[in-house]
Amino acid sequence: MAKTSPSEFVNQVQTEAKKIVWPTGRETIMTAIMVVIMTSLLGIFFFGIDTFFGAIVQWLLSLASGR
């Protein structure tokens, strides 16, 4: 592998940094809104699943204890 000098390395980094395409403010806001919506939906879904299985476990435990 060829060695690069520090100045050549800095030049390469600057060249690559110029290729970066940053999202617009609107794109950032839309992405943030989608993340909030999806995490909320997943939170509600897993809460429902947890509640459902918790009720099943409680029912099975009540059957096992003879109540």
mmCIF file with all atom_site columns, C-alpha atoms in Angstrom:
data_model
loop_
_atom_site.group_PDB
_atom_site.id
_atom_site.type_symbol
_atom_site.label_atom_id
_atom_site.label_alt_id
_atom_site.label_comp_id
_atom_site.label_asym_id
_atom_site.label_entity_id
_atom_site.label_seq_id
_atom_site.pdbx_PDB_ins_code
_atom_site.Cartn_x
_atom_site.Cartn_y
_atom_site.Cartn_z
_atom_site.occupancy
_atom_site.B_iso_or_equiv
_atom_site.pdbx_formal_charge
_atom_site.auth_seq_id
_atom_site.auth_comp_id
_atom_site.auth_asym_id
_atom_site.auth_atom_id
_atom_site.pdbx_PDB_model_num
ATOM 1  C CA . MET A 1 1  ? 0.000   0.000   0.000  1.00 0.00 ? 1  MET A CA 1
ATOM 2  C CA . ALA A 1 2  ? 1.379   3.387   -0.963 1.00 0.00 ? 2  ALA A CA 1
ATOM 3  C CA . LYS A 1 3  ? 2.122   5.915   1.746  1.00 0.00 ? 3  LYS A CA 1
ATOM 4  C CA . THR A 1 4  ? 0.483   9.313   1.466  1.00 0.00 ? 4  THR A CA 1
ATOM 5  C CA . SER A 1 5  ? 1.879   12.481  2.894  1.00 0.00 ? 5  SER A CA 1
ATOM 6  C CA . PRO A 1 6  ? -0.148  14.401  5.476  1.00 0.00 ? 6  PRO A CA 1
ATOM 7  C CA . SER A 1 7  ? -0.801  17.260  3.040  1.00 0.00 ? 7  SER A CA 1
ATOM 8  C CA . GLU A 1 8  ? -1.999  14.841  0.352  1.00 0.00 ? 8  GLU A CA 1
ATOM 9  C CA . PHE A 1 9  ? -4.235  13.161  2.918  1.00 0.00 ? 9  PHE A CA 1
ATOM 10 C CA . VAL A 1 10 ? -5.778  16.531  3.896  1.00 0.00 ? 10 VAL A CA 1
ATOM 11 C CA . ASN A 1 11 ? -6.341  17.331  0.216  1.00 0.00 ? 11 ASN A CA 1
ATOM 12 C CA . GLN A 1 12 ? -8.062  13.990  -0.320 1.00 0.00 ? 12 GLN A CA 1
ATOM 13 C CA . VAL A 1 13 ? -10.274 14.543  2.721  1.00 0.00 ? 13 VAL A CA 1
ATOM 14 C CA . GLN A 1 14 ? -11.254 18.007  1.472  1.00 0.00 ? 14 GLN A CA 1
ATOM 15 C CA . THR A 1 15 ? -12.041 16.591  -1.977 1.00 0.00 ? 15 THR A CA 1
ATOM 16 C CA . GLU A 1 16 ? -14.254 13.889  -0.476 1.00 0.00 ? 16 GLU A CA 1
ATOM 17 C CA . ALA A 1 17 ? -15.924 16.370  1.879  1.00 0.00 ? 17 ALA A CA 1
ATOM 18 C CA . LYS A 1 18 ? -16.971 18.490  -1.114 1.00 0.00 ? 18 LYS A CA 1
ATOM 19 C CA . LYS A 1 19 ? -18.934 15.481  -2.448 1.00 0.00 ? 19 LYS A CA 1
ATOM 20 C CA . ILE A 1 20 ? -21.211 15.393  0.599  1.00 0.00 ? 20 ILE A CA 1
ATOM 21 C CA . VAL A 1 21 ? -24.834 16.274  -0.156 1.00 0.00 ? 21 VAL A CA 1
ATOM 22 C CA . TRP A 1 22 ? -26.542 17.527  2.973  1.00 0.00 ? 22 TRP A CA 1
ATOM 23 C CA . PRO A 1 23 ? -30.312 17.174  3.329  1.00 0.00 ? 23 PRO A CA 1
ATOM 24 C CA . THR A 1 24 ? -32.428 20.281  3.156  1.00 0.00 ? 24 THR A CA 1
ATOM 25 C CA . GLY A 1 25 ? -34.184 21.620  6.227  1.00 0.00 ? 25 GLY A CA 1
ATOM 26 C CA . ARG A 1 26 ? -37.499 20.298  4.912  1.00 0.00 ? 26 ARG A CA 1
ATOM 27 C CA . GLU A 1 27 ? -36.049 16.813  4.375  1.00 0.00 ? 27 GLU A CA 1
ATOM 28 C CA . THR A 1 28 ? -34.635 16.809  7.900  1.00 0.00 ? 28 THR A CA 1
ATOM 29 C CA . ILE A 1 29 ? -37.969 17.849  9.425  1.00 0.00 ? 29 ILE A CA 1
ATOM 30 C CA . MET A 1 30 ? -39.917 15.273  7.376  1.00 0.00 ? 30 MET A CA 1
ATOM 31 C CA . THR A 1 31 ? -37.496 12.531  8.386  1.00 0.00 ? 31 THR A CA 1
ATOM 32 C CA . ALA A 1 32 ? -37.745 13.526  12.051 1.00 0.00 ? 32 ALA A CA 1
ATOM 33 C CA . ILE A 1 33 ? -41.562 13.481  11.867 1.00 0.00 ? 33 ILE A CA 1
ATOM 34 C CA . MET A 1 34 ? -41.510 10.021  10.267 1.00 0.00 ? 34 MET A CA 1
ATOM 35 C CA . VAL A 1 35 ? -39.180 8.737   13.000 1.00 0.00 ? 35 VAL A CA 1
ATOM 36 C CA . VAL A 1 36 ? -41.501 10.071  15.718 1.00 0.00 ? 36 VAL A CA 1
ATOM 37 C CA . ILE A 1 37 ? -44.556 8.523   14.023 1.00 0.00 ? 37 ILE A CA 1
ATOM 38 C CA . MET A 1 38 ? -42.908 5.132   13.504 1.00 0.00 ? 38 MET A CA 1
ATOM 39 C CA . THR A 1 39 ? -41.492 4.931   17.034 1.00 0.00 ? 39 THR A CA 1
ATOM 40 C CA . SER A 1 40 ? -44.895 5.902   18.455 1.00 0.00 ? 40 SER A CA 1
ATOM 41 C CA . LEU A 1 41 ? -46.634 3.206   16.406 1.00 0.00 ? 41 LEU A CA 1
ATOM 42 C CA . LEU A 1 42 ? -44.086 0.611   17.448 1.00 0.00 ? 42 LEU A CA 1
ATOM 43 C CA . GLY A 1 43 ? -44.406 1.681   21.079 1.00 0.00 ? 43 GLY A CA 1
ATOM 44 C CA . ILE A 1 44 ? -48.193 1.301   20.943 1.00 0.00 ? 44 ILE A CA 1
ATOM 45 C CA . PHE A 1 45 ? -47.865 -2.059  19.173 1.00 0.00 ? 45 PHE A CA 1
ATOM 46 C CA . PHE A 1 46 ? -45.418 -3.485  21.713 1.00 0.00 ? 46 PHE A CA 1
ATOM 47 C CA . PHE A 1 47 ? -47.468 -2.096  24.602 1.00 0.00 ? 47 PHE A CA 1
ATOM 48 C CA . GLY A 1 48 ? -50.495 -3.937  23.222 1.00 0.00 ? 48 GLY A CA 1
ATOM 49 C CA . ILE A 1 49 ? -48.570 -7.180  22.725 1.00 0.00 ? 49 ILE A CA 1
ATOM 50 C CA . ASP A 1 50 ? -47.087 -6.931  26.230 1.00 0.00 ? 50 ASP A CA 1
ATOM 51 C CA . THR A 1 51 ? -50.511 -6.271  27.748 1.00 0.00 ? 51 THR A CA 1
ATOM 52 C CA . PHE A 1 52 ? -52.012 -9.203  25.829 1.00 0.00 ? 52 PHE A CA 1
ATOM 53 C CA . PHE A 1 53 ? -49.324 -11.669 26.876 1.00 0.00 ? 53 PHE A CA 1
ATOM 54 C CA . GLY A 1 54 ? -49.360 -10.309 30.432 1.00 0.00 ? 54 GLY A CA 1
ATOM 55 C CA . ALA A 1 55 ? -53.089 -11.039 30.625 1.00 0.00 ? 55 ALA A CA 1
ATOM 56 C CA . ILE A 1 56 ? -52.510 -14.572 29.308 1.00 0.00 ? 56 ILE A CA 1
ATOM 57 C CA . VAL A 1 57 ? -49.779 -15.193 31.888 1.00 0.00 ? 57 VAL A CA 1
ATOM 58 C CA . GLN A 1 58 ? -51.984 -13.865 34.693 1.00 0.00 ? 58 GLN A CA 1
ATOM 59 C CA . TRP A 1 59 ? -54.826 -16.099 33.529 1.00 0.00 ? 59 TRP A CA 1
ATOM 60 C CA . LEU A 1 60 ? -52.546 -19.156 33.408 1.00 0.00 ? 60 LEU A CA 1
ATOM 61 C CA . LEU A 1 61 ? -51.168 -18.352 36.864 1.00 0.00 ? 61 LEU A CA 1
ATOM 62 C CA . SER A 1 62 ? -54.675 -18.020 38.256 1.00 0.00 ? 62 SER A CA 1
ATOM 63 C CA . LEU A 1 63 ? -55.545 -21.411 36.767 1.00 0.00 ? 63 LEU A CA 1
ATOM 64 C CA . ALA A 1 64 ? -52.414 -22.965 38.279 1.00 0.00 ? 64 ALA A CA 1
ATOM 65 C CA . SER A 1 65 ? -53.109 -21.535 41.745 1.00 0.00 ? 65 SER A CA 1
ATOM 66 C CA . GLY A 1 66 ? -56.675 -22.844 41.688 1.00 0.00 ? 66 GLY A CA 1
ATOM 67 C CA . ARG A 1 67 ? -58.453 -19.517 42.143 1.00 0.00 ? 67 ARG A CA 1
#
